[in-house]
Amino acid sequence: MVTFNDAVADLLGVDGFSPLVEFIVGIVGASIVVSVMLTIIGISAVWLKRKWNARLGDRIAVNRIGPAGLMVMPADALKLFSKEVVVPEDVDRIGYKLAPMLAAATVLAAFAFIPFGSGLQIADPETGLIFALAFASLSAVPVVMAGYSSKNKYSFLGFEREVAQAIAYEIPLVVSALAVVPLVAVFADTSAPLRMSNVVTAQQGPLLGVTGLPIPNWFIFAQPVAAVLFFVSILAEFSRNPFDLPEAGSELVAGYLTEYGGVNFVLLFLAEFAAIYFGGALFTALFLGGGSGPVLPAVVWFLGKTFVFYLVVQWFRATIPRVRIDQLLEFGWKYLLELTFLNLLLTAGILWVVL
Amino acid sequence: MSVVTRRHEELHETIEDELPDAILDFDEHHNAPAVVANPSRVDDVVRILKQNGYNHLSSVSAVEYDNRYESVYHLRRITDDREDFDEINVVAPADPDEPAVETVSDVFKGANWHEREAYDLMGIRYDNHPDMRRILLPETWKGHPLRDEYDVDQPQYTTLEAHANPIEERYEVENDAALDTMFLNIGPHHPATHGVLHLKTVLDGEVVVDVDPDIGYLHRCEEYLCERLDYKYQIMPYPDRWDYVSAGMLNEMAYARCIEDLAEIDVPEYAQVIRVLAQELSRIAAHMLAVGTFALDIYGELNVIFMYAFKDREIVQEMLEDLSGQRLMFNYLRLGGVAYDLPEPRDEWFGKIRGFLDDLPGKMDEYRSLLEGNELLRKRAEGTGILEPETAKEYGCTGPVLRGSGVGYDVREVDPYGYYDELDWDVVTYDGCDNLSRVLVRLGEVEESARLVEQCVDILESWDGDREIQSRVPRSITPPAETENYTAVEGAKGELGIHIVSDGTEKPHRFKIRSPCFSNLAVFSELAEGEYLADMIATLGSLDLVFGEVDR
């Protein structure tokens, strides 16, 4: 696996770029990734979410503007961007305005570490996984900023919940992700198992062949427990149902989003959806073999898997009720934390015995 | 001599023996005997009656006369034995200039809100009342609007300060620990309040320390309006506007029952069957909505339970539309019958109903698996919002809320009206006392209603007699002067009672609506305190409040 810059260099038949060209090519790569993600997010947030949820609830949803309501996307975008930006009088203006930008920026920056496959990866540092998880954790900061600076009690309660939740699920998230690292070291035979491209490379071969049909060496098969734990943690980390307490529509009106409108709201909203995709991308890279798959190019497989993750998250939204804050924390601290550590130790133990 | 009559005579003696100076007189109301009590001793009289088994205070109604005010208490006896059902009224006449009556809120906690309402609208003071504030109108309101002397044209000012919160101060000065609490206004515009409820909430972290429901945002003077309209036609459209989410038929029946009883109007059997059919369809629609919105409160998203419930409600709604020509404001019942015969072609309509009834068991299984089979939902709904049966009776809770606490009080069963006695059905109770039980009661009642509907359809399909939809009703209905009647029907939310006082004209002198939601909301603070914020919202959803009915 190579980064975007290497891929471009390969394509042009040059050995390397000067620092300036490196920078420019990097920017181009980042723009491609961001555009692709924004397009997907735009489609999902405005149109697919409605259609899919409607399908689950026996409804029809948008069908008036354009074929199958598809034109609702430009219409909504136009509506949202032309709305007046109302800043409430008593808010902390700096925090209030910075939070949406920070929210969108952090989560989009995090995509730099994702190995989309087909050479589409902006950065591939040796500690890529840790970087990616750190960016995931960073998503709590803008929520806190938004909630605290809004000077609204609902926002306040929302960000308080976010803090409690982020702390409780941070460790399980990281530890469950780390459970794949020893496997990476073994399968990819590398001394840099935290490098995201290595994580994907390790999952390319067959795990074992059953009657000629090879089961791919995706870590969801090698590490099923870690996959489930990681999935739960990522839902909680990004406040998706059933852990959507910081927003909690029926209790806190809109939680930390209560005081936001216009383009500021759009940015926060976008960050939320981007976070789902980022979670999906992490899950795909760690447990679903990244872009591995037959026939189609790797990047298509990768985005397809991320898409399925998104649909599953939305399916949860329609069918699973929100947990209460005490239940959420109890589950996080009492069960998830212990289980993830147990799983990590077991993995290490088994590998130690086997090897 | 029947059991009830004998009991009344014994009671008569007991009260006279124990409280000779508290009793002024004995009177006879249309629905039950009345004890006229000394206004300063009325609490003792009610207490004696409570000790003698009258354990349910339906309503407190204030009436104005030329020479006095009256505070009328309607008491009922709820036991497991249907034959044992009985009513008694207590009347406390009060001075016309400075009307004051001793409070009974220390006997029945539910009287607290009813007395506040009587004070608010009629200006009767209740001595020793723990919380003698206005309840429907703002604190700064001038005058008491149901009084004859009330000047509707006088300007009223409601300042913002009027809404400054009394609880906040109390909590901030009482002790240091209370300083950590946060005061939160939930509503009047909030997604979970199902309308316009304002909950003044004090939170300690996420735990509710104190909650004071503030109502009256949807007060539309329904009682005042009904007192200025004639019995025969003009009042009937208004009941549809009390519990406006598809329970209109049940509300109309509440009014129809009270006035038909008072004016002795007969209803032909054919019309009675149609009435039951209409009412039970209404109940199905209303309960479907209740189940759906409860799920909405727990999920906070447009979830499948809500959507399925709404879809099924829509089917029922269409049948009601076929029947009455209206979706929500039916105005279908008439005194002495109903407005129209069944829609033609009848077979097609019956086919529609039968189709729905055939599908229903499968749908109910699905609801049950969605509600009961969902581990997370059980975790949220089980063991939260605990309402002990004793507390529920104390506050005058009725309907699915009371039946979810294991008390099988259903007006249709204990005090049958219309055609219910001829039909075969059961009262649904669950004794979990929690949010889930209350919702499961509603699901069970949908099934029972479906049974009733099926029987009605059977009867109507094979009906070969005269299809008389209305009896002959006099041109103007004038119940005798100085008579009064309190009757109730089982509305979608519980005992929906009407208290009419006649003055011999064709308009009521006093028209009091006993709303089940009002009493069910009164108990809310008991349920919510000590719960988590999220559970408080779920509890609010499980009480199934409709603010058109709370505020009237």
JSON list of N, CA and C in Angstrom, two decimals, chain A residues 183-206:
[
{"chain": "A", "resi": 183, "resn": "LEU", "atom": "N", "xyz": [-2.35, -9.18, 15.74]},
{"chain": "A", "resi": 183, "resn": "LEU", "atom": "CA", "xyz": [-2.63, -9.98, 14.56]},
{"chain": "A", "resi": 183, "resn": "LEU", "atom": "C", "xyz": [-1.99, -9.36, 13.33]},
{"chain": "A", "resi": 184, "resn": "VAL", "atom": "N", "xyz": [-2.01, -8.03, 13.27]},
{"chain": "A", "resi": 184, "resn": "VAL", "atom": "CA", "xyz": [-1.38, -7.35, 12.15]},
{"chain": "A", "resi": 184, "resn": "VAL", "atom": "C", "xyz": [0.10, -7.70, 12.12]},
{"chain": "A", "resi": 185, "resn": "ALA", "atom": "N", "xyz": [0.71, -7.63, 13.30]},
{"chain": "A", "resi": 185, "resn": "ALA", "atom": "CA", "xyz": [2.14, -7.92, 13.38]},
{"chain": "A", "resi": 185, "resn": "ALA", "atom": "C", "xyz": [2.42, -9.32, 12.85]},
{"chain": "A", "resi": 186, "resn": "VAL", "atom": "N", "xyz": [1.52, -10.25, 13.16]},
{"chain": "A", "resi": 186, "resn": "VAL", "atom": "CA", "xyz": [1.74, -11.64, 12.75]},
{"chain": "A", "resi": 186, "resn": "VAL", "atom": "C", "xyz": [1.49, -11.81, 11.26]},
{"chain": "A", "resi": 187, "resn": "PHE", "atom": "N", "xyz": [0.30, -11.36, 10.80]},
{"chain": "A", "resi": 187, "resn": "PHE", "atom": "CA", "xyz": [-0.12, -11.66, 9.43]},
{"chain": "A", "resi": 187, "resn": "PHE", "atom": "C", "xyz": [0.65, -10.84, 8.40]},
{"chain": "A", "resi": 188, "resn": "ALA", "atom": "N", "xyz": [0.90, -9.57, 8.74]},
{"chain": "A", "resi": 188, "resn": "ALA", "atom": "CA", "xyz": [1.60, -8.74, 7.75]},
{"chain": "A", "resi": 188, "resn": "ALA", "atom": "C", "xyz": [3.11, -8.82, 7.94]},
{"chain": "A", "resi": 189, "resn": "ASP", "atom": "N", "xyz": [3.51, -9.51, 9.00]},
{"chain": "A", "resi": 189, "resn": "ASP", "atom": "CA", "xyz": [4.92, -9.68, 9.31]},
{"chain": "A", "resi": 189, "resn": "ASP", "atom": "C", "xyz": [5.64, -8.34, 9.25]},
{"chain": "A", "resi": 190, "resn": "THR", "atom": "N", "xyz": [5.17, -7.42, 10.05]},
{"chain": "A", "resi": 190, "resn": "THR", "atom": "CA", "xyz": [5.74, -6.07, 10.01]},
{"chain": "A", "resi": 190, "resn": "THR", "atom": "C", "xyz": [6.14, -5.63, 11.40]},
{"chain": "A", "resi": 191, "resn": "SER", "atom": "N", "xyz": [7.06, -4.68, 11.44]},
{"chain": "A", "resi": 191, "resn": "SER", "atom": "CA", "xyz": [7.44, -4.13, 12.74]},
{"chain": "A", "resi": 191, "resn": "SER", "atom": "C", "xyz": [6.66, -2.85, 13.01]},
{"chain": "A", "resi": 192, "resn": "ALA", "atom": "N", "xyz": [5.77, -2.47, 12.08]},
{"chain": "A", "resi": 192, "resn": "ALA", "atom": "CA", "xyz": [4.94, -1.26, 12.29]},
{"chain": "A", "resi": 192, "resn": "ALA", "atom": "C", "xyz": [3.46, -1.63, 12.20]},
{"chain": "A", "resi": 193, "resn": "PRO", "atom": "N", "xyz": [2.97, -2.39, 13.16]},
{"chain": "A", "resi": 193, "resn": "PRO", "atom": "CA", "xyz": [1.59, -2.88, 13.04]},
{"chain": "A", "resi": 193, "resn": "PRO", "atom": "C", "xyz": [0.54, -1.80, 13.24]},
{"chain": "A", "resi": 194, "resn": "LEU", "atom": "N", "xyz": [0.95, -0.60, 13.68]},
{"chain": "A", "resi": 194, "resn": "LEU", "atom": "CA", "xyz": [-0.05, 0.45, 13.86]},
{"chain": "A", "resi": 194, "resn": "LEU", "atom": "C", "xyz": [-0.27, 1.24, 12.58]},
{"chain": "A", "resi": 195, "resn": "ARG", "atom": "N", "xyz": [0.57, 1.01, 11.59]},
{"chain": "A", "resi": 195, "resn": "ARG", "atom": "CA", "xyz": [0.42, 1.71, 10.33]},
{"chain": "A", "resi": 195, "resn": "ARG", "atom": "C", "xyz": [-0.87, 1.22, 9.66]},
{"chain": "A", "resi": 196, "resn": "MET", "atom": "N", "xyz": [-1.73, 2.16, 9.26]},
{"chain": "A", "resi": 196, "resn": "MET", "atom": "CA", "xyz": [-3.04, 1.76, 8.77]},
{"chain": "A", "resi": 196, "resn": "MET", "atom": "C", "xyz": [-2.95, 0.88, 7.53]},
{"chain": "A", "resi": 197, "resn": "SER", "atom": "N", "xyz": [-1.98, 1.19, 6.66]},
{"chain": "A", "resi": 197, "resn": "SER", "atom": "CA", "xyz": [-1.88, 0.38, 5.44]},
{"chain": "A", "resi": 197, "resn": "SER", "atom": "C", "xyz": [-1.50, -1.06, 5.78]},
{"chain": "A", "resi": 198, "resn": "ASN", "atom": "N", "xyz": [-0.70, -1.22, 6.83]},
{"chain": "A", "resi": 198, "resn": "ASN", "atom": "CA", "xyz": [-0.35, -2.57, 7.24]},
{"chain": "A", "resi": 198, "resn": "ASN", "atom": "C", "xyz": [-1.55, -3.32, 7.80]},
{"chain": "A", "resi": 199, "resn": "VAL", "atom": "N", "xyz": [-2.40, -2.58, 8.51]},
{"chain": "A", "resi": 199, "resn": "VAL", "atom": "CA", "xyz": [-3.60, -3.21, 9.06]},
{"chain": "A", "resi": 199, "resn": "VAL", "atom": "C", "xyz": [-4.43, -3.80, 7.93]},
{"chain": "A", "resi": 200, "resn": "VAL", "atom": "N", "xyz": [-4.54, -3.06, 6.85]},
{"chain": "A", "resi": 200, "resn": "VAL", "atom": "CA", "xyz": [-5.33, -3.55, 5.72]},
{"chain": "A", "resi": 200, "resn": "VAL", "atom": "C", "xyz": [-4.60, -4.69, 5.01]},
{"chain": "A", "resi": 201, "resn": "THR", "atom": "N", "xyz": [-3.30, -4.51, 4.82]},
{"chain": "A", "resi": 201, "resn": "THR", "atom": "CA", "xyz": [-2.53, -5.56, 4.13]},
{"chain": "A", "resi": 201, "resn": "THR", "atom": "C", "xyz": [-2.66, -6.89, 4.85]},
{"chain": "A", "resi": 202, "resn": "ALA", "atom": "N", "xyz": [-2.66, -6.84, 6.17]},
{"chain": "A", "resi": 202, "resn": "ALA", "atom": "CA", "xyz": [-2.71, -8.06, 6.95]},
{"chain": "A", "resi": 202, "resn": "ALA", "atom": "C", "xyz": [-3.99, -8.85, 6.70]},
{"chain": "A", "resi": 203, "resn": "GLN", "atom": "N", "xyz": [-5.02, -8.19, 6.19]},
{"chain": "A", "resi": 203, "resn": "GLN", "atom": "CA", "xyz": [-6.31, -8.87, 6.04]},
{"chain": "A", "resi": 203, "resn": "GLN", "atom": "C", "xyz": [-6.56, -9.35, 4.61]},
{"chain": "A", "resi": 204, "resn": "GLN", "atom": "N", "xyz": [-5.54, -9.33, 3.77]},
{"chain": "A", "resi": 204, "resn": "GLN", "atom": "CA", "xyz": [-5.79, -9.65, 2.37]},
{"chain": "A", "resi": 204, "resn": "GLN", "atom": "C", "xyz": [-5.87, -11.15, 2.08]},
{"chain": "A", "resi": 205, "resn": "GLY", "atom": "N", "xyz": [-5.08, -11.91, 2.74]},
{"chain": "A", "resi": 205, "resn": "GLY", "atom": "CA", "xyz": [-5.04, -13.35, 2.43]},
{"chain": "A", "resi": 205, "resn": "GLY", "atom": "C", "xyz": [-6.25, -14.09, 2.94]},
{"chain": "A", "resi": 206, "resn": "PRO", "atom": "N", "xyz": [-6.37, -15.38, 2.59]},
{"chain": "A", "resi": 206, "resn": "PRO", "atom": "CA", "xyz": [-7.46, -16.18, 3.13]},
{"chain": "A", "resi": 206, "resn": "PRO", "atom": "C", "xyz": [-7.14, -16.65, 4.55]}
]
